Amino acid sequence: MEAIAENTAKVDNMIDTKKDVQNNSPESADLSNLETVGIPFSDNAKMSMRDVDVFYGDKQAIHGVGLDIGQNEVLAMIGPSGCGKSTFLRCLNRMNDTIDICKVTGSLQLEGQDIYDPKLDVVPLRARVGMVFQKPNPFPKSIYDNVAYGPRIHGLVSRRAELDEIVETSLQRAGLWNEVKDRLHAPGTGLSGGQQQRLCIARTIAVSPEVILMDEPCSALDPIATAKIEELIAELSENFTIAIVTHSMQQAARVSNRTAYFHLGKLVEVNETEKVFTNPDHSLTEAYITGRFG
Amino acid sequence: MASAPENQKTIELVNQNLAKRYRAEKRFRAYGIASIGFGLLCLLFLFTDIIGKGHTAFLTTYVKLNVELSTDALDIYDVNDPQQIAGADYQGVLKKALRERFPEVTGRRDKRALYGIVSSGAGFEIRTLIEQQPELLNTTLDLWVLADDDYDTYYKSRSSDEGAYTGRFNEKQISWIETLIADGAVEKRLNTTFFNAGDSREPEQAGIRGAIMGSLFTLLVTLALSFPIGVASAVYLEEYAKKNKFTDFIEVNINNLAAVPSIIFGLLGLAIFINFFEMPRSIPLVGGFVLTLMTLPTIIISSRAAIKAVPPSIREAAMGIGASKMQVILHHVLPLAMPGMLTGAIIGMAQALGETAPLLMIGMVAFIVDVPGSISDPSTVLPVQIFLWSDSPERAFVEKTSAAIMVLLGFLIIMNTLAVWLRKRLERRW
Amino acid sequence: MFLGLLVCFEIRQTLTEGFAKRTQRLPKSSDDNQENFWRIMDTSTLIATLALLIAAAYVMGRGRSMELADTSQGGFRNLNSLPFYYGMLTALWCGIPSLFLVGVWMTMDTSVIDMLLIKQLPEEVAAMPKSELGLVLNTIKNLAEGNMLGSAPEPYMAQAADSLKRLTQTSQMAMTVLAICLGMLLAVFSWFRISPEQKARLQVEGAFKAILLACSCLAILTTVGIVFSVIFESMRFFQSVPVSEFVFGLHWSPQMAIRADQVGGSGAFGAIPLFVGTLLISVIALIVAVPTGLMAAIYLSEYATAKVRSIVKPMLEVLAGIPTVVYGFFAALTVAPLIKDSGTSAIDFLNIQFEFLNIQMSISSESALAAGLVMGVMIIPFVSSLSDDVINAVPQSLRDGSLGLGSTQSETIKQVVIPAALPGIVGGVLLAASRAIGETMIVVMAAGLAANLTANPMESVTTVTVQIVTLLVGDQEFDSPKTLSAFALGLMLFIVTLALNYLALHVVRKYREQYD
């Protein structure tokens, strides 16, 4: 049944596409009945979201977003400030729970399991869907303890040697091992901004999650540190499913397989990254990537 | 898909430990709730204890006696001479009335015990009555007179669960009072003495008016000094002071003074005001000086916070049209910061009202019967009165102390409510 | 314009007349405090007079500047400053020097009069040692106030008392006349100086700033006053009792024997039992307050909904607003008997159930436990509001980082929030400790007077603050070690609390800078 419904939706989208391209200029765009164009859904979906609405009190921040994140895919989310891309990302491991007035409706599934099921436990969910934040936020502990924190709280290891191994591999995967192996017990807050962010990534992958959510992970970093993180994302995509929110279109172009464009709380277009940046289906997307607003 | 088995293992491990972790979570929450519960329980216990002990003090026991107010017995020859009326032996008339009420009592010691039923202050009540209505002289009438504190305590505790408190009573005394009670000649009335009188050695004649007036005068001095000085210091530190070693030093001093034990301020007052400047002891003026020094840091700190909350844009706007620094401060900063400063001042005053230790040092613990009339009359203050009464051995003082505490807490609640109200009413959001 | 001056003269005239009447009544009074009472009343009349004078000076200065402005063309615009500033300038010239004079005079006159008096005394009296001379002076002062003495005073004393009376009156009159003359003179002087070119605003603003600065220096003066008064008297104490005996002595019994054969008055000044007692009660208080306050703060800031917090937090803070004397009463009359009764019955129960234990313990009705427990309750809101502040200062991003990894809320709090907030919490605990050590009324009312050297919370101990109060309430002789020892204890208390406060404030400040 579901599959049929999805297919119908796809067909509908295709019909709508033509309409949009013909008569939409960004300034006069009527967003009230906008439908997502492109290919928002995937056959090999790790996470799939349908009709997601998010409210902050009375204010609606996300309007009916439907999107899939494929297995081992890097999905970039772009859009102007305040378009709701970060809010949407934080829904995916229920980080919005920490905000009292935030309410999420619609269906959000991780491998067919409803994330917002009231009976579902957020603790194992977050162990499976990890998150890296905009500003590096290492705990005021040593580098070692930062990385070991996740495995410890989840009880993933029983012996010190196993923990050492996890810490080492995680730091190696995050490309930080060579820089810090001699000072594992120095405070994590003493590292440079880029190193701190890689430490946060190491901390996240130490739990070996299935999905990593990254919320503008490079916005607080300089270009060299950014380049390192981007390389890292490319390597990580072999093992993890990654959803990344970014403000930089170049970054989205460099690291992602697919790109989703958000506008005022709505998902406008999802397509192969190359297509989005060369020949977008929707006029709003085109306006954004050509720099007419943003 | 290299990490699939690894992921599977992770999920299994996470789920294995989950129950244990959630138990820890629950325990942790329970500790938090228990802590809050403990605090609130203590508060409840304290209040019920004080109110339970103190509410009876607002009523006091009166005894009905058939008193013969004959001029002969009172030694009054000339009814029109106020001096004779004032100096007459009213207590003697009461004694006579008691003798007639209990004719079976003989023996000197028993008689003296019998006279103890009425308060030694009861005579003054009759005097006031006669002064107002001289036509009552040479009549015999039923008068309600103030009972002694022992009988008061006995009568109040009679109906309690633990039974009557007999204290120093002997069988006879109990039988007398029981006879009077059976005749309906004992009743409880509103205790006006408690609010109108000064201190006394006799619990039934003791009141808190002297202490309240003393507190009032002390607080007036404190407010008159600490508020202007505190605001001035805050303005200097926020608006004028450059960041240098000297202003740092002032800041460190203020912060430290805010945490210095209050008794140290008492030592300062004793050594400087009393010993060095030879100011008199026990007067509200010196008490006010000491409390000023003590509350000043509180007022400075809250005034600074209020000044800081005034946005710089207001200052810039005023300076932009050519206002001088002093004009900016007097016309804009101070009026806008005033609600916050007043709130701080009220809280400082509430702190000063409850303070006891430094005032003990400067001699405000003297036993003073008269109600003070100015800032240079010897007096005591409400918390010190509580301290003095709580030290008294008479059981009747326990309820008086608790009642005085209720009055003190009442004042504090009013002041704090006022501060909260002021903050809500005048608060400005930028 | 001259009308103003005339009015001013008129006011002064009536005031000084009323003033003179009051001074005439002075010798009649014979009460203990009367002498001082009149001094204060006289001074307040003088200050009221000066206040009127200042107001008049303001009106006149303002008037003159307006007159000057009107005579030339363009009105106020010709003036350097607004008329307000000219008025203020005149008022400041009138007020500040005269008020300053009154202040200095009042602090100095006692010692000057004493000096003059000593010069008049017969030579053999003036040559007496200082302490005896002080006694003689006191007698003379009592005589001058009209207090009856047991025996007839010596003739030279009566004479001196008369001259003291005269001196005091002269001094008071001289001060009044000088202060008022100075005020008027300077007001007139500055009034004549008013001109359109005078930079009145700059001068007034300078004075304004100087006055503000003087006010903020009061904090320093207070600290200096505390340090000097406490150190000065302590030095005198340490002249009769060596520092080492005071700090390391194990026996405290400050009653000095008046007669040689008196029992019990050994006069030992070893303060260790007091330090131990203070420590014992403070530790009990902190054991109650720190975990409770900390957990309450954690629950309120991390778990409780906004509504619960807005109700519970103020209720907990009520505990901090209750005067300490109330806690003292509560501890002495309710908690201490409760502990004694329940403790005694618990021991009886144990002894009956398990005979082999055979506990021999009595519980004092002034147990350290009662005072400590109640003090702990008093400090709970103190600890909780300080911890609340520092916990809220921990950035949300750290919590997000931990929650994002899938830790539970308690794990986040225990392993991330608390360690991050630890310096701040430690600072708060230090401040709470300083508060417990300096707390007076609870221990005065609920703890004992006997200086037992014990660590048993069921026994009665005494504290530094209790001893200070006991030694200083009532009559004091500033030349006996008994009274002076209170100041030495005060010095210890001040040093310890100051060190704790300084350390705590330093730690908290460093902590705040970290997250700013």
mmCIF file of N, CA, C and O in Angstrom, chain B residues 314-340:
data_model
loop_
_atom_site.group_PDB
_atom_site.id
_atom_site.type_symbol
_atom_site.label_atom_id
_atom_site.label_comp_id
_atom_site.label_asym_id
_atom_site.label_seq_id
_atom_site.Cartn_x
_atom_site.Cartn_y
_atom_site.Cartn_z
ATOM 1 N N ILE B 314 20.466 54.309 25.654
ATOM 2 C CA ILE B 314 19.827 55.469 26.293
ATOM 3 C C ILE B 314 20.877 56.528 26.608
ATOM 4 O O ILE B 314 20.701 57.716 26.347
ATOM 5 N N ARG B 315 22.008 56.067 27.171
ATOM 6 C CA ARG B 315 23.077 57.007 27.516
ATOM 7 C C ARG B 315 23.594 57.692 26.248
ATOM 8 O O ARG B 315 23.787 58.901 26.224
ATOM 9 N N GLU B 316 23.788 56.871 25.206
ATOM 10 C CA GLU B 316 24.326 57.434 23.971
ATOM 11 C C GLU B 316 23.366 58.458 23.378
ATOM 12 O O GLU B 316 23.777 59.514 22.891
ATOM 13 N N ALA B 317 22.057 58.138 23.449
ATOM 14 C CA ALA B 317 21.063 59.058 22.895
ATOM 15 C C ALA B 317 21.131 60.406 23.605
ATOM 16 O O ALA B 317 21.131 61.454 22.968
ATOM 17 N N ALA B 318 21.229 60.354 24.938
ATOM 18 C CA ALA B 318 21.257 61.604 25.688
ATOM 19 C C ALA B 318 22.551 62.362 25.419
ATOM 20 O O ALA B 318 22.551 63.578 25.215
ATOM 21 N N MET B 319 23.661 61.628 25.388
ATOM 22 C CA MET B 319 24.947 62.295 25.139
ATOM 23 C C MET B 319 24.990 62.857 23.736
ATOM 24 O O MET B 319 25.607 63.895 23.507
ATOM 25 N N GLY B 320 24.318 62.171 22.810
ATOM 26 C CA GLY B 320 24.309 62.609 21.420
ATOM 27 C C GLY B 320 23.681 63.974 21.249
ATOM 28 O O GLY B 320 24.029 64.699 20.313
ATOM 29 N N ILE B 321 22.725 64.334 22.136
ATOM 30 C CA ILE B 321 22.166 65.681 22.009
ATOM 31 C C ILE B 321 22.832 66.635 22.986
ATOM 32 O O ILE B 321 22.311 67.697 23.283
ATOM 33 N N GLY B 322 23.984 66.255 23.490
ATOM 34 C CA GLY B 322 24.807 67.194 24.239
ATOM 35 C C GLY B 322 24.570 67.248 25.728
ATOM 36 O O GLY B 322 24.926 68.221 26.373
ATOM 37 N N ALA B 323 23.962 66.196 26.306
ATOM 38 C CA ALA B 323 23.812 66.185 27.760
ATOM 39 C C ALA B 323 25.158 65.881 28.401
ATOM 40 O O ALA B 323 25.953 65.126 27.845
ATOM 41 N N SER B 324 25.413 66.503 29.562
ATOM 42 C CA SER B 324 26.663 66.202 30.254
ATOM 43 C C SER B 324 26.502 64.890 31.005
ATOM 44 O O SER B 324 25.398 64.365 31.153
ATOM 45 N N LYS B 325 27.622 64.365 31.477
ATOM 46 C CA LYS B 325 27.608 63.078 32.187
ATOM 47 C C LYS B 325 26.627 63.101 33.369
ATOM 48 O O LYS B 325 25.853 62.187 33.578
ATOM 49 N N MET B 326 26.696 64.205 34.126
ATOM 50 C CA MET B 326 25.834 64.305 35.300
ATOM 51 C C MET B 326 24.373 64.352 34.888
ATOM 52 O O MET B 326 23.510 63.750 35.535
ATOM 53 N N GLN B 327 24.092 65.039 33.789
ATOM 54 C CA GLN B 327 22.705 65.111 33.318
ATOM 55 C C GLN B 327 22.226 63.748 32.843
ATOM 56 O O GLN B 327 21.090 63.350 33.104
ATOM 57 N N VAL B 328 23.113 63.020 32.144
ATOM 58 C CA VAL B 328 22.742 61.676 31.700
ATOM 59 C C VAL B 328 22.368 60.831 32.902
ATOM 60 O O VAL B 328 21.344 60.138 32.916
ATOM 61 N N ILE B 329 23.176 60.938 33.950
ATOM 62 C CA ILE B 329 22.927 60.105 35.127
ATOM 63 C C ILE B 329 21.651 60.530 35.844
ATOM 64 O O ILE B 329 20.783 59.718 36.146
ATOM 65 N N LEU B 330 21.528 61.839 36.085
ATOM 66 C CA LEU B 330 20.386 62.301 36.880
ATOM 67 C C LEU B 330 19.081 62.232 36.104
ATOM 68 O O LEU B 330 18.032 61.967 36.676
ATOM 69 N N HIS B 331 19.122 62.486 34.803
ATOM 70 C CA HIS B 331 17.868 62.538 34.050
ATOM 71 C C HIS B 331 17.461 61.187 33.488
ATOM 72 O O HIS B 331 16.292 60.946 33.253
ATOM 73 N N HIS B 332 18.435 60.322 33.205
ATOM 74 C CA HIS B 332 18.074 59.087 32.505
ATOM 75 C C HIS B 332 18.406 57.832 33.299
ATOM 76 O O HIS B 332 17.544 57.006 33.544
ATOM 77 N N VAL B 333 19.673 57.702 33.673
ATOM 78 C CA VAL B 333 20.088 56.433 34.275
ATOM 79 C C VAL B 333 19.378 56.189 35.603
ATOM 80 O O VAL B 333 18.770 55.143 35.818
ATOM 81 N N LEU B 334 19.434 57.175 36.501
ATOM 82 C CA LEU B 334 18.850 56.951 37.825
ATOM 83 C C LEU B 334 17.332 56.709 37.786
ATOM 84 O O LEU B 334 16.863 55.744 38.389
ATOM 85 N N PRO B 335 16.565 57.530 37.066
ATOM 86 C CA PRO B 335 15.118 57.234 37.026
ATOM 87 C C PRO B 335 14.834 55.843 36.479
ATOM 88 O O PRO B 335 13.959 55.153 36.983
ATOM 89 N N LEU B 336 15.584 55.424 35.462
ATOM 90 C CA LEU B 336 15.305 54.113 34.869
ATOM 91 C C LEU B 336 15.747 52.986 35.795
ATOM 92 O O LEU B 336 15.160 51.913 35.793
ATOM 93 N N ALA B 337 16.792 53.240 36.564
ATOM 94 C CA ALA B 337 17.298 52.174 37.435
ATOM 95 C C ALA B 337 16.611 52.167 38.792
ATOM 96 O O ALA B 337 16.814 51.253 39.588
ATOM 97 N N MET B 338 15.776 53.175 39.042
ATOM 98 C CA MET B 338 15.211 53.332 40.387
ATOM 99 C C MET B 338 14.432 52.118 40.895
ATOM 100 O O MET B 338 14.642 51.719 42.044
ATOM 101 N N PRO B 339 13.540 51.505 40.081
ATOM 102 C CA PRO B 339 12.819 50.337 40.613
ATOM 103 C C PRO B 339 13.768 49.258 41.138
ATOM 104 O O PRO B 339 13.580 48.747 42.248
ATOM 105 N N GLY B 340 14.798 48.958 40.355
ATOM 106 C CA GLY B 340 15.752 47.937 40.782
ATOM 107 C C GLY B 340 16.458 48.335 42.062
ATOM 108 O O GLY B 340 16.657 47.523 42.967
#
